[in-house]
Amino acid sequence: MRLSDQVAEKLLSLIQARNIAPGGRLPAERGLAQSLGVSRTALREAIQKLSSHGILISRVGAGTFLTADAHQWPQESMSPLAALMQHDPQYRYDVLETRCALETSTASYAAQRATDADKAKIQRCFDQMVDYQQRGNAELSAHADAQFHLAIAEASHNLVLLQVMRGLFDLMLSTVAQNRRIMVIQDSPSSHDKLTHQHQALMQSILDGDADQARAVIGQHLDYIRATLVKMDEDAARRDRAARLPSPTPP
């Protein structure tokens, strides 16, 4: 189990032990880190993980609050899929198909229903993604990428779709990071620019309230990722076949 998962479980146990009810404010970060015996960096990662699943919410200047029953933490729900991903990277195509099925809907609904606060959050996630990308921080850029898509799901105001997306968050984050790494290293750095333009077009369609455009753009975005990965897999297989050819016998 990853450190962030371990700290998240410790944090939830502490929340339950102190009987913090939904809507209640968590203790200050410094005190929490001391109580759990972890660094503040590890604590922040755990809070971010729980926030991505809708369990916690952090408000600037106000603190971190419990938004749902701590027993709702779904840390085991995607573990079988995560194991499959580790042993067979081809499952990333199943993840892409699932994302396409979900996100064409969440993007469309977000364009119709997003509030000003929703739009501000989507914009903020996009800006963070670009900022981390420009700094060359691939890990944080991938995390902001996944948060961007989750913010769109939140703006759909469809609680069922949102919970499914939250359940998929860790799996989606791992594939986003993997896809970005493969596309940039094996394709070209221009892939980052293409992805940024696609994300920007998606965000703009939601800000404009254009549901049809939002649905089209997310579909094109995921199709581009899939087509690029397929081409790379085919190129790798071709190189592998060529490497197995016997060397020509010298005259």
mmCIF file of N, CA and C in Angstrom, residues 173-231:
data_model
loop_
_atom_site.group_PDB
_atom_site.id
_atom_site.type_symbol
_atom_site.label_atom_id
_atom_site.label_comp_id
_atom_site.label_asym_id
_atom_site.label_seq_id
_atom_site.Cartn_x
_atom_site.Cartn_y
_atom_site.Cartn_z
ATOM 1 N N LEU A 173 -5.545 8.600 -12.623
ATOM 2 C CA LEU A 173 -4.299 9.334 -12.417
ATOM 3 C C LEU A 173 -3.097 8.524 -12.897
ATOM 4 N N SER A 174 -3.102 7.215 -12.598
ATOM 5 C CA SER A 174 -1.969 6.388 -13.004
ATOM 6 C C SER A 174 -1.880 6.292 -14.515
ATOM 7 N N THR A 175 -3.033 6.199 -15.194
ATOM 8 C CA THR A 175 -2.989 6.098 -16.658
ATOM 9 C C THR A 175 -2.667 7.444 -17.295
ATOM 10 N N VAL A 176 -3.142 8.538 -16.701
ATOM 11 C CA VAL A 176 -2.800 9.869 -17.218
ATOM 12 C C VAL A 176 -1.289 10.068 -17.160
ATOM 13 N N ALA A 177 -0.692 9.729 -16.012
ATOM 14 C CA ALA A 177 0.760 9.886 -15.858
ATOM 15 C C ALA A 177 1.505 8.996 -16.848
ATOM 16 N N GLN A 178 1.051 7.748 -16.981
ATOM 17 C CA GLN A 178 1.705 6.820 -17.902
ATOM 18 C C GLN A 178 1.571 7.297 -19.340
ATOM 19 N N ASN A 179 0.360 7.703 -19.719
ATOM 20 C CA ASN A 179 0.129 8.156 -21.095
ATOM 21 C C ASN A 179 0.960 9.387 -21.428
ATOM 22 N N ARG A 180 0.997 10.349 -20.489
ATOM 23 C CA ARG A 180 1.788 11.563 -20.720
ATOM 24 C C ARG A 180 3.262 11.222 -20.914
ATOM 25 N N ARG A 181 3.774 10.333 -20.052
ATOM 26 C CA ARG A 181 5.190 9.972 -20.124
ATOM 27 C C ARG A 181 5.514 9.308 -21.470
ATOM 28 N N ILE A 182 4.690 8.370 -21.883
ATOM 29 C CA ILE A 182 4.923 7.655 -23.142
ATOM 30 C C ILE A 182 4.821 8.601 -24.327
ATOM 31 N N MET A 183 3.803 9.447 -24.330
ATOM 32 C CA MET A 183 3.567 10.326 -25.467
ATOM 33 C C MET A 183 4.680 11.345 -25.638
ATOM 34 N N VAL A 184 5.182 11.871 -24.528
ATOM 35 C CA VAL A 184 6.212 12.909 -24.617
ATOM 36 C C VAL A 184 7.576 12.313 -24.937
ATOM 37 N N ILE A 185 7.900 11.192 -24.293
ATOM 38 C CA ILE A 185 9.214 10.596 -24.489
ATOM 39 C C ILE A 185 9.324 9.927 -25.859
ATOM 40 N N GLN A 186 8.295 9.156 -26.237
ATOM 41 C CA GLN A 186 8.387 8.377 -27.457
ATOM 42 C C GLN A 186 7.839 9.104 -28.681
ATOM 43 N N ASP A 187 6.980 10.080 -28.467
ATOM 44 C CA ASP A 187 6.437 10.810 -29.610
ATOM 45 C C ASP A 187 7.263 12.074 -29.807
ATOM 46 N N SER A 188 6.916 13.129 -29.102
ATOM 47 C CA SER A 188 7.691 14.363 -29.154
ATOM 48 C C SER A 188 7.150 15.306 -28.085
ATOM 49 N N PRO A 189 7.986 16.257 -27.635
ATOM 50 C CA PRO A 189 7.513 17.225 -26.633
ATOM 51 C C PRO A 189 6.291 18.014 -27.109
ATOM 52 N N SER A 190 6.060 18.070 -28.427
ATOM 53 C CA SER A 190 4.905 18.812 -28.935
ATOM 54 C C SER A 190 3.594 18.197 -28.468
ATOM 55 N N SER A 191 3.641 16.957 -27.994
ATOM 56 C CA SER A 191 2.432 16.323 -27.465
ATOM 57 C C SER A 191 1.862 17.123 -26.310
ATOM 58 N N HIS A 192 2.747 17.699 -25.484
ATOM 59 C CA HIS A 192 2.286 18.523 -24.372
ATOM 60 C C HIS A 192 1.475 19.706 -24.890
ATOM 61 N N ASP A 193 1.960 20.329 -25.961
ATOM 62 C CA ASP A 193 1.256 21.481 -26.528
ATOM 63 C C ASP A 193 -0.117 21.065 -27.059
ATOM 64 N N LYS A 194 -0.168 19.913 -27.717
ATOM 65 C CA LYS A 194 -1.443 19.431 -28.255
ATOM 66 C C LYS A 194 -2.430 19.155 -27.129
ATOM 67 N N LEU A 195 -1.935 18.489 -26.082
ATOM 68 C CA LEU A 195 -2.805 18.187 -24.944
ATOM 69 C C LEU A 195 -3.301 19.468 -24.283
ATOM 70 N N THR A 196 -2.420 20.458 -24.155
ATOM 71 C CA THR A 196 -2.811 21.728 -23.542
ATOM 72 C C THR A 196 -3.892 22.422 -24.359
ATOM 73 N N HIS A 197 -3.723 22.452 -25.678
ATOM 74 C CA HIS A 197 -4.726 23.087 -26.543
ATOM 75 C C HIS A 197 -6.068 22.361 -26.458
ATOM 76 N N GLN A 198 -6.020 21.032 -26.378
ATOM 77 C CA GLN A 198 -7.264 20.265 -26.269
ATOM 78 C C GLN A 198 -7.962 20.541 -24.935
ATOM 79 N N HIS A 199 -7.186 20.579 -23.862
ATOM 80 C CA HIS A 199 -7.770 20.891 -22.553
ATOM 81 C C HIS A 199 -8.353 22.307 -22.540
ATOM 82 N N GLN A 200 -7.646 23.221 -23.172
ATOM 83 C CA GLN A 200 -8.128 24.603 -23.205
ATOM 84 C C GLN A 200 -9.433 24.712 -23.994
ATOM 85 N N ALA A 201 -9.505 23.979 -25.110
ATOM 86 C CA ALA A 201 -10.730 23.990 -25.911
ATOM 87 C C ALA A 201 -11.888 23.379 -25.134
ATOM 88 N N LEU A 202 -11.601 22.327 -24.371
ATOM 89 C CA LEU A 202 -12.641 21.705 -23.551
ATOM 90 C C LEU A 202 -13.131 22.677 -22.488
ATOM 91 N N MET A 203 -12.188 23.311 -21.802
ATOM 92 C CA MET A 203 -12.557 24.280 -20.776
ATOM 93 C C MET A 203 -13.387 25.424 -21.376
ATOM 94 N N GLN A 204 -12.974 25.927 -22.532
ATOM 95 C CA GLN A 204 -13.673 27.056 -23.135
ATOM 96 C C GLN A 204 -15.095 26.692 -23.527
ATOM 97 N N SER A 205 -15.292 25.480 -24.021
ATOM 98 C CA SER A 205 -16.647 25.057 -24.402
ATOM 99 C C SER A 205 -17.552 25.013 -23.176
ATOM 100 N N ILE A 206 -16.999 24.637 -22.021
ATOM 101 C CA ILE A 206 -17.793 24.610 -20.788
ATOM 102 C C ILE A 206 -18.058 26.027 -20.300
ATOM 103 N N LEU A 207 -17.044 26.873 -20.362
ATOM 104 C CA LEU A 207 -17.235 28.273 -19.960
ATOM 105 C C LEU A 207 -18.272 28.962 -20.840
ATOM 106 N N ASP A 208 -18.317 28.557 -22.127
ATOM 107 C CA ASP A 208 -19.274 29.143 -23.071
ATOM 108 C C ASP A 208 -20.659 28.512 -22.978
ATOM 109 N N GLY A 209 -20.768 27.423 -22.223
ATOM 110 C CA GLY A 209 -22.050 26.738 -22.100
ATOM 111 C C GLY A 209 -22.451 25.970 -23.350
ATOM 112 N N ASP A 210 -21.462 25.539 -24.147
ATOM 113 C CA ASP A 210 -21.731 24.833 -25.401
ATOM 114 C C ASP A 210 -21.603 23.333 -25.164
ATOM 115 N N ALA A 211 -22.721 22.679 -24.862
ATOM 116 C CA ALA A 211 -22.708 21.261 -24.509
ATOM 117 C C ALA A 211 -22.264 20.377 -25.669
ATOM 118 N N ASP A 212 -22.747 20.660 -26.883
ATOM 119 C CA ASP A 212 -22.366 19.853 -28.043
ATOM 120 C C ASP A 212 -20.868 19.947 -28.308
ATOM 121 N N GLN A 213 -20.317 21.155 -28.198
ATOM 122 C CA GLN A 213 -18.888 21.339 -28.415
ATOM 123 C C GLN A 213 -18.077 20.630 -27.330
ATOM 124 N N ALA A 214 -18.542 20.700 -26.100
ATOM 125 C CA ALA A 214 -17.837 20.038 -25.000
ATOM 126 C C ALA A 214 -17.779 18.537 -25.227
ATOM 127 N N ARG A 215 -18.893 17.965 -25.646
ATOM 128 C CA ARG A 215 -18.941 16.528 -25.917
ATOM 129 C C ARG A 215 -17.998 16.162 -27.063
ATOM 130 N N ALA A 216 -17.970 17.003 -28.097
ATOM 131 C CA ALA A 216 -17.116 16.729 -29.256
ATOM 132 C C ALA A 216 -15.640 16.844 -28.887
ATOM 133 N N VAL A 217 -15.289 17.871 -28.114
ATOM 134 C CA VAL A 217 -13.880 18.114 -27.791
ATOM 135 C C VAL A 217 -13.314 17.013 -26.900
ATOM 136 N N ILE A 218 -14.063 16.572 -25.887
ATOM 137 C CA ILE A 218 -13.543 15.507 -25.023
ATOM 138 C C ILE A 218 -13.394 14.216 -25.808
ATOM 139 N N GLY A 219 -14.299 13.970 -26.740
ATOM 140 C CA GLY A 219 -14.180 12.789 -27.590
ATOM 141 C C GLY A 219 -12.934 12.853 -28.452
ATOM 142 N N GLN A 220 -12.676 14.014 -29.036
ATOM 143 C CA GLN A 220 -11.477 14.191 -29.866
ATOM 144 C C GLN A 220 -10.205 14.065 -29.028
ATOM 145 N N HIS A 221 -10.241 14.593 -27.828
ATOM 146 C CA HIS A 221 -9.091 14.526 -26.923
ATOM 147 C C HIS A 221 -8.732 13.080 -26.606
ATOM 148 N N LEU A 222 -9.714 12.284 -26.212
ATOM 149 C CA LEU A 222 -9.453 10.890 -25.862
ATOM 150 C C LEU A 222 -9.120 10.050 -27.091
ATOM 151 N N ASP A 223 -9.713 10.379 -28.231
ATOM 152 C CA ASP A 223 -9.376 9.684 -29.485
ATOM 153 C C ASP A 223 -7.919 9.946 -29.861
ATOM 154 N N TYR A 224 -7.468 11.190 -29.662
ATOM 155 C CA TYR A 224 -6.080 11.542 -29.970
ATOM 156 C C TYR A 224 -5.115 10.738 -29.101
ATOM 157 N N ILE A 225 -5.424 10.653 -27.808
ATOM 158 C CA ILE A 225 -4.568 9.884 -26.907
ATOM 159 C C ILE A 225 -4.520 8.423 -27.334
ATOM 160 N N ARG A 226 -5.697 7.868 -27.633
ATOM 161 C CA ARG A 226 -5.738 6.451 -28.017
ATOM 162 C C ARG A 226 -4.969 6.211 -29.311
ATOM 163 N N ALA A 227 -5.177 7.045 -30.312
ATOM 164 C CA ALA A 227 -4.511 6.867 -31.602
ATOM 165 C C ALA A 227 -2.995 6.969 -31.450
ATOM 166 N N THR A 228 -2.545 7.903 -30.613
ATOM 167 C CA THR A 228 -1.102 8.070 -30.399
ATOM 168 C C THR A 228 -0.510 6.850 -29.719
ATOM 169 N N LEU A 229 -1.211 6.331 -28.706
ATOM 170 C CA LEU A 229 -0.712 5.156 -27.996
ATOM 171 C C LEU A 229 -0.711 3.919 -28.888
ATOM 172 N N VAL A 230 -1.750 3.774 -29.706
ATOM 173 C CA VAL A 230 -1.809 2.628 -30.628
ATOM 174 C C VAL A 230 -0.628 2.668 -31.589
ATOM 175 N N LYS A 231 -0.355 3.844 -32.139
ATOM 176 C CA LYS A 231 0.766 3.981 -33.078
ATOM 177 C C LYS A 231 2.089 3.626 -32.397
#
